[in-house]
Coordinates of C-alpha atoms and ligand atoms in Angstrom, one line a residue:
M1 CA 109.7 85.7 145.5
D2 CA 110.8 89.4 146.8
K3 CA 108.2 91.2 148.5
E4 CA 109.7 94.4 148.1
M5 CA 109.8 93.8 144.1
I6 CA 106.3 92.8 144.2
R7 CA 105.5 96.2 145.9
K8 CA 107.6 98.1 143.4
Y9 CA 105.4 96.1 140.8
A10 CA 102.1 97.5 142.2
Q11 CA 103.4 100.9 142.5
L12 CA 104.6 100.9 139.0
I13 CA 101.3 99.9 137.6
V14 CA 99.7 102.7 139.5
K15 CA 102.0 105.6 138.8
A16 CA 103.1 104.5 134.9
G17 CA 100.9 101.8 134.0
V18 CA 97.6 103.6 134.7
N19 CA 99.2 106.8 135.6
I20 CA 96.5 107.8 138.1
Q21 CA 95.6 111.4 138.5
K22 CA 94.3 113.3 141.6
K23 CA 90.4 112.7 142.1
Q24 CA 90.6 109.8 139.2
I25 CA 88.5 106.8 139.8
L26 CA 90.2 103.3 139.2
V27 CA 88.3 100.4 138.1
I28 CA 90.3 97.1 138.6
F29 CA 88.8 93.6 137.2
S30 CA 91.1 91.0 139.4
P31 CA 90.5 87.1 139.8
I32 CA 89.8 86.5 143.6
E33 CA 93.4 84.6 143.5
C34 CA 95.1 88.0 143.0
A35 CA 93.3 89.4 145.9
E36 CA 96.4 90.2 147.9
F37 CA 98.3 92.2 145.2
T38 CA 95.0 94.0 144.2
R39 CA 94.7 95.1 147.8
M40 CA 98.3 96.4 147.1
V41 CA 97.5 98.4 144.1
S42 CA 94.4 99.7 145.8
Q43 CA 96.1 101.0 148.5
F44 CA 99.0 102.9 146.3
A45 CA 96.3 104.2 144.3
Y46 CA 94.3 106.1 147.2
E47 CA 98.2 107.2 148.1
E48 CA 98.5 108.8 144.7
G49 CA 95.0 110.5 145.4
A50 CA 92.8 108.4 143.2
G51 CA 89.0 109.6 143.5
D52 CA 88.1 106.2 144.4
V53 CA 89.1 102.5 143.8
V54 CA 86.1 100.0 142.4
I55 CA 87.2 96.3 142.6
S56 CA 85.3 93.9 140.2
W57 CA 86.2 90.7 141.6
R58 CA 85.9 87.4 139.2
D59 CA 86.4 83.6 140.1
E60 CA 87.2 81.7 136.7
L61 CA 85.9 78.3 138.3
S62 CA 82.5 79.7 139.0
T63 CA 82.6 80.9 135.4
K64 CA 83.5 77.4 134.3
I65 CA 80.6 76.2 136.1
R66 CA 78.4 78.5 134.5
M67 CA 79.7 77.6 131.1
L68 CA 79.2 73.7 131.8
H69 CA 75.6 73.8 133.6
A70 CA 73.9 76.9 132.8
P71 CA 70.8 76.4 130.5
E72 CA 71.6 77.4 126.7
E73 CA 69.5 80.7 126.7
A74 CA 71.1 82.1 129.6
L75 CA 74.3 82.4 127.4
D76 CA 72.5 85.0 125.5
E77 CA 72.3 86.9 128.4
F78 CA 74.2 89.9 129.9
P79 CA 73.8 91.1 133.3
A80 CA 72.7 94.9 132.8
W81 CA 74.7 95.8 135.7
T82 CA 78.1 94.6 134.5
K83 CA 77.6 96.6 131.6
E84 CA 76.6 99.7 133.5
L85 CA 79.7 99.2 135.7
H86 CA 81.8 99.5 132.4
M87 CA 80.2 102.1 130.7
S88 CA 79.3 104.3 133.7
Y89 CA 82.9 104.8 134.9
A90 CA 84.2 104.9 131.4
L91 CA 82.4 107.9 130.7
R92 CA 83.3 109.4 134.1
G93 CA 87.0 109.3 132.8
A94 CA 87.9 106.3 134.7
A95 CA 91.0 104.3 134.4
F96 CA 90.6 100.5 133.9
L97 CA 93.1 97.9 135.2
S98 CA 92.7 94.5 134.2
I99 CA 94.6 91.4 135.7
S100 CA 95.2 88.8 133.2
A101 CA 96.0 85.2 135.0
S102 CA 93.5 82.8 133.8
D103 CA 94.3 78.8 133.8
P104 CA 95.1 78.6 130.1
E105 CA 93.2 75.2 129.6
L106 CA 90.4 76.6 132.1
M107 CA 87.3 75.7 129.3
K108 CA 88.8 72.9 127.6
D109 CA 85.8 70.2 128.6
V110 CA 83.2 73.5 127.8
D111 CA 81.5 72.8 124.1
A112 CA 83.3 75.4 122.1
N113 CA 80.0 76.4 120.7
R114 CA 78.5 77.3 124.1
M115 CA 81.9 79.3 124.7
S116 CA 81.5 81.4 121.5
K117 CA 78.1 82.0 122.5
A118 CA 78.6 83.5 125.8
M119 CA 81.8 85.3 124.1
K120 CA 79.8 86.9 121.6
T121 CA 77.1 87.9 124.2
K122 CA 79.9 89.7 126.1
N123 CA 81.5 91.3 123.3
L124 CA 78.3 92.5 122.0
A125 CA 77.3 93.8 125.5
L126 CA 80.5 95.6 125.8
K127 CA 81.1 96.9 122.5
D128 CA 80.9 100.7 123.3
Y129 CA 83.1 100.0 126.2
A130 CA 85.6 98.2 124.1
D131 CA 85.6 100.8 121.4
R132 CA 86.4 103.7 124.0
L133 CA 89.4 101.6 125.3
M134 CA 90.7 100.8 121.8
S135 CA 90.6 104.4 120.7
N136 CA 92.5 105.2 124.0
K137 CA 89.1 107.4 125.9
N138 CA 90.2 106.1 128.9
P139 CA 93.4 105.2 130.3
W140 CA 93.7 101.2 130.6
C141 CA 96.6 98.7 131.5
V142 CA 96.5 94.9 131.3
V143 CA 99.0 92.9 133.7
S144 CA 99.2 89.7 135.1
V145 CA 99.8 88.1 138.4
P146 CA 100.6 84.4 138.8
T147 CA 97.8 81.8 140.2
L148 CA 98.6 78.1 140.9
A149 CA 96.8 76.9 137.8
W150 CA 98.5 79.1 135.5
A151 CA 101.7 78.8 137.3
K152 CA 101.4 74.7 136.9
K153 CA 100.7 74.9 133.2
V154 CA 103.8 77.4 132.6
F155 CA 106.3 75.1 134.8
P156 CA 104.8 71.5 134.3
G157 CA 106.6 68.8 137.0
M158 CA 107.6 71.5 139.3
A159 CA 106.4 71.8 142.9
E160 CA 103.4 74.2 143.1
D161 CA 105.3 76.5 145.5
E162 CA 108.2 76.7 142.9
A163 CA 106.3 77.0 139.9
V164 CA 104.4 80.2 141.4
E165 CA 107.5 81.8 142.7
K166 CA 109.3 80.8 139.2
L167 CA 106.2 82.7 137.5
W168 CA 106.2 85.7 139.9
D169 CA 110.2 86.2 138.8
S170 CA 109.5 85.7 135.1
I171 CA 106.7 88.4 135.7
L172 CA 108.9 90.8 137.7
V173 CA 111.9 90.7 135.1
S174 CA 109.7 91.1 132.1
V175 CA 108.1 94.1 133.8
R176 CA 111.4 95.8 135.0
A177 CA 110.5 95.6 138.7
D178 CA 113.8 94.4 139.3
A179 CA 115.2 97.8 138.2
V180 CA 116.5 100.0 141.1
D181 CA 113.9 102.6 139.8
P182 CA 111.5 100.8 137.5
V183 CA 109.5 103.9 136.4
A184 CA 112.8 105.3 135.2
A185 CA 113.7 102.0 133.4
W186 CA 110.5 102.1 131.6
E187 CA 111.2 105.7 130.1
E188 CA 114.5 104.1 129.0
H189 CA 112.5 101.2 127.4
K190 CA 110.0 103.5 125.7
S191 CA 112.7 106.0 124.2
N192 CA 114.3 102.4 122.8
L193 CA 110.7 101.4 121.3
A194 CA 110.5 104.8 119.9
E195 CA 113.5 104.5 117.8
R196 CA 112.0 101.6 116.0
M197 CA 108.7 103.5 115.7
E198 CA 110.5 106.3 114.0
F199 CA 112.0 104.0 111.5
L200 CA 109.0 102.3 110.4
N201 CA 107.0 105.7 110.5
S202 CA 109.6 107.4 108.3
N203 CA 109.7 104.7 106.0
N204 CA 106.1 104.7 105.6
F205 CA 105.9 101.3 103.7
K206 CA 103.1 100.5 101.4
Y207 CA 103.5 96.8 102.2
L208 CA 105.2 94.4 104.2
I209 CA 106.1 90.9 102.9
Y210 CA 106.7 88.0 105.5
K211 CA 108.4 84.8 104.9
N212 CA 109.7 82.2 106.8
S213 CA 110.3 78.1 106.7
L214 CA 107.1 77.4 108.6
G215 CA 105.3 78.2 105.4
T216 CA 104.5 81.7 106.2
D217 CA 104.3 83.6 102.7
L218 CA 102.2 86.8 103.3
K219 CA 101.7 90.1 101.9
I220 CA 100.1 93.0 103.9
E221 CA 99.0 96.3 102.8
L222 CA 99.4 99.4 105.2
P223 CA 96.9 102.4 105.2
K224 CA 98.1 105.7 103.7
N225 CA 99.2 107.7 106.7
H226 CA 99.2 104.7 109.1
Y227 CA 101.1 105.1 112.2
W228 CA 103.3 102.7 114.2
L229 CA 102.9 103.1 118.2
A230 CA 104.8 101.6 121.0
G231 CA 105.0 101.6 124.8
S232 CA 102.4 104.0 125.9
E233 CA 99.6 105.7 124.6
H234 CA 97.5 108.7 125.7
T235 CA 94.1 109.9 126.0
P236 CA 92.8 112.7 124.0
E237 CA 93.2 114.9 127.2
G238 CA 96.9 114.0 127.4
Q239 CA 97.0 111.5 130.2
V240 CA 99.8 109.0 129.2
F241 CA 99.6 105.3 130.1
I242 CA 100.8 102.1 129.4
P243 CA 98.2 99.6 127.9
N244 CA 100.5 96.4 128.2
M245 CA 102.9 95.5 130.8
P246 CA 105.2 94.0 129.6
T247 CA 105.4 95.3 126.4
E248 CA 107.8 94.7 123.6
E249 CA 105.9 95.4 120.4
V250 CA 105.4 97.9 117.9
F251 CA 102.5 97.9 116.1
T252 CA 100.1 99.4 113.1
L253 CA 97.1 98.5 111.4
P254 CA 96.7 96.7 108.1
V255 CA 94.4 97.6 105.3
K256 CA 91.3 95.5 106.0
T257 CA 91.3 94.3 102.4
G258 CA 94.8 94.1 101.6
V259 CA 96.1 91.0 102.8
D260 CA 97.2 87.9 100.6
G261 CA 98.6 84.7 101.4
T262 CA 99.2 82.4 103.8
V263 CA 100.3 82.7 107.6
V264 CA 101.3 79.9 110.0
S265 CA 101.2 80.0 113.8
S266 CA 104.4 79.8 115.8
M267 CA 103.0 79.5 119.2
P268 CA 99.8 77.7 120.7
L269 CA 96.9 80.3 121.3
N270 CA 94.9 80.5 124.2
Y271 CA 91.6 81.5 123.2
N272 CA 89.1 81.8 125.9
G273 CA 90.4 79.0 128.1
N274 CA 91.1 76.6 125.0
L275 CA 94.5 76.4 123.2
I276 CA 94.6 76.3 119.3
E277 CA 97.8 75.1 118.2
N278 CA 99.8 74.6 114.8
F279 CA 97.3 76.4 112.9
S280 CA 97.4 78.6 109.7
L281 CA 95.1 81.1 107.9
T282 CA 95.1 81.8 104.0
F283 CA 93.8 85.4 103.0
K284 CA 92.5 86.9 99.7
K285 CA 91.9 90.4 99.6
G286 CA 92.2 90.4 103.4
R287 CA 89.5 87.6 103.8
V288 CA 90.0 84.3 105.5
V289 CA 89.3 82.0 102.8
E290 CA 90.8 78.8 104.2
F291 CA 92.1 77.4 107.9
S292 CA 93.4 74.7 109.3
A293 CA 94.5 73.7 112.8
K294 CA 96.2 70.2 114.4
K295 CA 94.8 71.2 117.7
G296 CA 91.8 73.4 118.7
Y297 CA 90.1 73.5 115.3
E298 CA 86.5 74.3 116.4
S299 CA 87.8 77.1 118.7
L300 CA 89.5 78.9 115.7
K301 CA 86.3 78.0 113.5
N302 CA 84.1 79.7 116.1
L303 CA 87.0 83.2 116.5
V304 CA 86.9 83.4 112.5
E305 CA 83.2 82.9 112.2
T306 CA 82.3 85.4 115.0
D307 CA 81.2 88.0 112.7
E308 CA 82.4 89.4 109.2
G309 CA 85.2 91.4 110.8
S310 CA 86.7 88.5 112.4
H311 CA 87.4 87.1 108.8
Y312 CA 90.0 90.1 108.5
L313 CA 93.2 91.4 110.3
G314 CA 93.1 94.2 112.9
E315 CA 96.9 94.3 113.8
V316 CA 100.2 93.8 112.3
A317 CA 102.9 94.0 115.5
L318 CA 106.8 93.8 115.2
V319 CA 108.6 92.1 118.0
P320 CA 112.2 90.9 117.6
N321 CA 113.0 87.2 118.4
D322 CA 115.8 88.5 120.8
S323 CA 113.9 90.2 123.2
P324 CA 113.7 89.4 126.7
I325 CA 110.5 87.3 127.2
S326 CA 111.8 85.5 123.8
N327 CA 114.8 84.6 125.5
S328 CA 113.5 83.4 128.8
R329 CA 112.3 80.5 126.3
T330 CA 109.1 80.2 128.4
L331 CA 105.8 79.9 126.7
F332 CA 103.5 81.5 129.0
Y333 CA 100.0 80.5 127.5
N334 CA 99.0 83.8 128.2
T335 CA 98.9 86.5 125.0
L336 CA 99.9 89.4 127.2
F337 CA 103.4 87.2 127.3
D338 CA 103.8 85.6 124.2
E339 CA 102.8 88.4 121.9
N340 CA 105.5 90.1 123.4
A341 CA 108.0 87.2 122.6
S342 CA 107.2 87.3 118.9
C343 CA 106.0 89.0 115.9
H344 CA 102.3 88.7 115.9
L345 CA 98.8 89.7 114.2
A346 CA 95.3 89.9 115.4
I347 CA 92.3 88.7 114.1
G348 CA 89.4 91.3 114.1
K349 CA 88.9 94.7 115.3
A350 CA 91.8 97.1 114.4
Y351 CA 93.5 100.0 116.8
P352 CA 92.9 103.3 114.5
C353 CA 96.4 103.6 114.6
F354 CA 96.8 107.4 112.6
K355 CA 98.0 110.4 113.9
D356 CA 94.7 112.2 113.6
A357 CA 92.7 109.6 115.1
N358 CA 90.7 111.5 117.0
E359 CA 89.3 113.9 114.5
L360 CA 88.1 110.8 112.4
T361 CA 84.7 109.7 112.0
D362 CA 83.5 105.9 111.6
K363 CA 83.1 107.0 108.2
D364 CA 86.7 108.0 107.4
F365 CA 87.7 104.6 109.3
E366 CA 85.9 102.6 106.8
E367 CA 87.5 104.6 103.7
R368 CA 91.0 104.0 105.4
G369 CA 90.2 100.0 105.7
V370 CA 90.1 99.7 109.3
N371 CA 88.5 96.6 110.3
D372 CA 85.9 96.2 112.9
S373 CA 84.6 93.3 114.7
L374 CA 83.6 91.8 118.3
E375 CA 86.9 90.3 118.3
H376 CA 90.6 91.3 118.6
V377 CA 92.5 88.3 119.1
D378 CA 96.3 88.6 118.6
F379 CA 98.2 85.5 117.6
M380 CA 101.8 84.7 117.3
I381 CA 103.8 84.1 113.8
G382 CA 107.6 85.3 114.6
T383 CA 110.1 82.4 114.1
P384 CA 114.1 83.0 114.5
D385 CA 114.2 82.8 110.7
M386 CA 111.3 85.2 109.6
E387 CA 112.3 87.5 107.1
I388 CA 110.2 90.8 106.6
I389 CA 110.6 93.0 103.5
G390 CA 109.1 96.5 103.3
V391 CA 107.9 97.9 100.0
K392 CA 107.9 101.7 100.0
D393 CA 105.3 103.6 97.4
S394 CA 108.3 103.8 94.9
G395 CA 108.9 100.4 95.0
E396 CA 111.9 100.3 96.8
E397 CA 112.5 97.2 99.0
I398 CA 114.2 97.7 102.6
P399 CA 114.8 94.8 104.6
V400 CA 112.9 95.2 108.0
F401 CA 113.3 91.9 109.8
R402 CA 116.5 89.6 108.9
S403 CA 116.6 86.2 110.7
G404 CA 114.2 87.0 113.3
N405 CA 115.1 90.4 114.3
F406 CA 115.0 94.0 113.4
A407 CA 117.5 94.5 110.4
F408 CA 117.9 98.2 111.0
Ligands
ZN501 ZN1 99.7 93.4 120.2
ZN502 ZN1 96.4 93.0 119.8

C-alpha cells in the first residue's frame, strides 16, 4: 500500500469528509486496530485548527466476549457516560467521524436474541444522538480502514499481509485517494451525482416500480415534495460535509405506507456481525407482511421485529450497476461499500429528505409519511437486469433504470 496515499486519505477525511472548522471539536469512534490511521487523522485535524480531538476506542473482541458471557440483565444497560459522550459533544456542535471496520462474522456464535437485545438498548440510549445526525444537525462522516479479520473475509485464501494490502488498495481507490488532488476529485464526483439528483428532482415521481429476474416486483410511493440527495450534505449553519466515503448513491425516502410487492436481496447483509443471505421481504401498504431468508433468518426476524417502524422502509437509493465499487466485483461484507455498489433500500428510520426539512415538526414528518424506528439498515437489491420505471403524477411513465443502469 502507498503510505502517501493513506496520508492523502486522512487529509481528505478531515478537509472534505467532516470538513472540520476552526475551534470545532472532532469526535472519532475508532477500532483499536486502526490506531495508526486514527492518530494521523487526529494530527491533521489539529493542523486544520480543530478545537480538540476526542477519540473513543472500541475493541470488537471485547464486545464479543461481553455478548457471549455477560448476564442477560447487563444487556439491558447502556453506560450513561457513553450516552453523555455522544450527546454533550453533539450539543456543542462537534463533528463526528466513525471508522467502520468490523469482522463481518464477528457475532456468528452469539445468540441472535441477545444480540438484538443489546442493539436495542444501545439504539434506544442513543436515539437523540442518531436523530441529530440523521437530520444533519452535526457534521458526520463514516469511513473505513482495513483490519485483518475483515480483509481475510473479503479476500479469502490470500496471505494475510496481501489481503490487508488489497483491501487498502480497494478502499483508497473507492474514495479517490489515488487522484492527484483528491479534494478536487470529490468536487467533480459531487457534480456528477448532482446531475442525477436534478433529473430525479425535476421529474418529481409519484411512484417507482422495480422489476428484475430475481423476483423483485415492488411499487414504492414517494412523498409529495420529496427531495433526492447525493454526495454531500450541510448542517443548518451551512457546514458542508460528506456523510459516507465512498458514496455513489442518490437517495430519498418512501411514503411509509406506500410500499407494495416483493423485494429480493442481491447481496449478503452484514447486520451486527451476522450475515443474512438470499432474503426477501413482502410489503402491503408499506408494512412487511412476509419475509424469508436462506441464511440468517433469526437475525432478519430480529431486525424486522425491533419495533413498529422496523416493519417499514426508510430509504430508497439508486446506484448504477456500472459504478466503480460494483465494477471491482468485490463483495465487502460492509454496508458502507456494498450499498455503493447496488441499488438499495433501508429498513427503518427515514432521512427527512425534504428541502424545507429544517422547518418541519415531528407532526409534519408523520403527515408526510416519514418513518421512524430505532433501526436504519440498508440492504442491497440491485442487479444487472434491474428495471425501474418512474410514474409521474399525470400517470406518465419514464424509464429510470434500464438493465441495471440509469436510463438517462
Ligand atoms: Zn444508502
Ligand atoms: Zn441508509
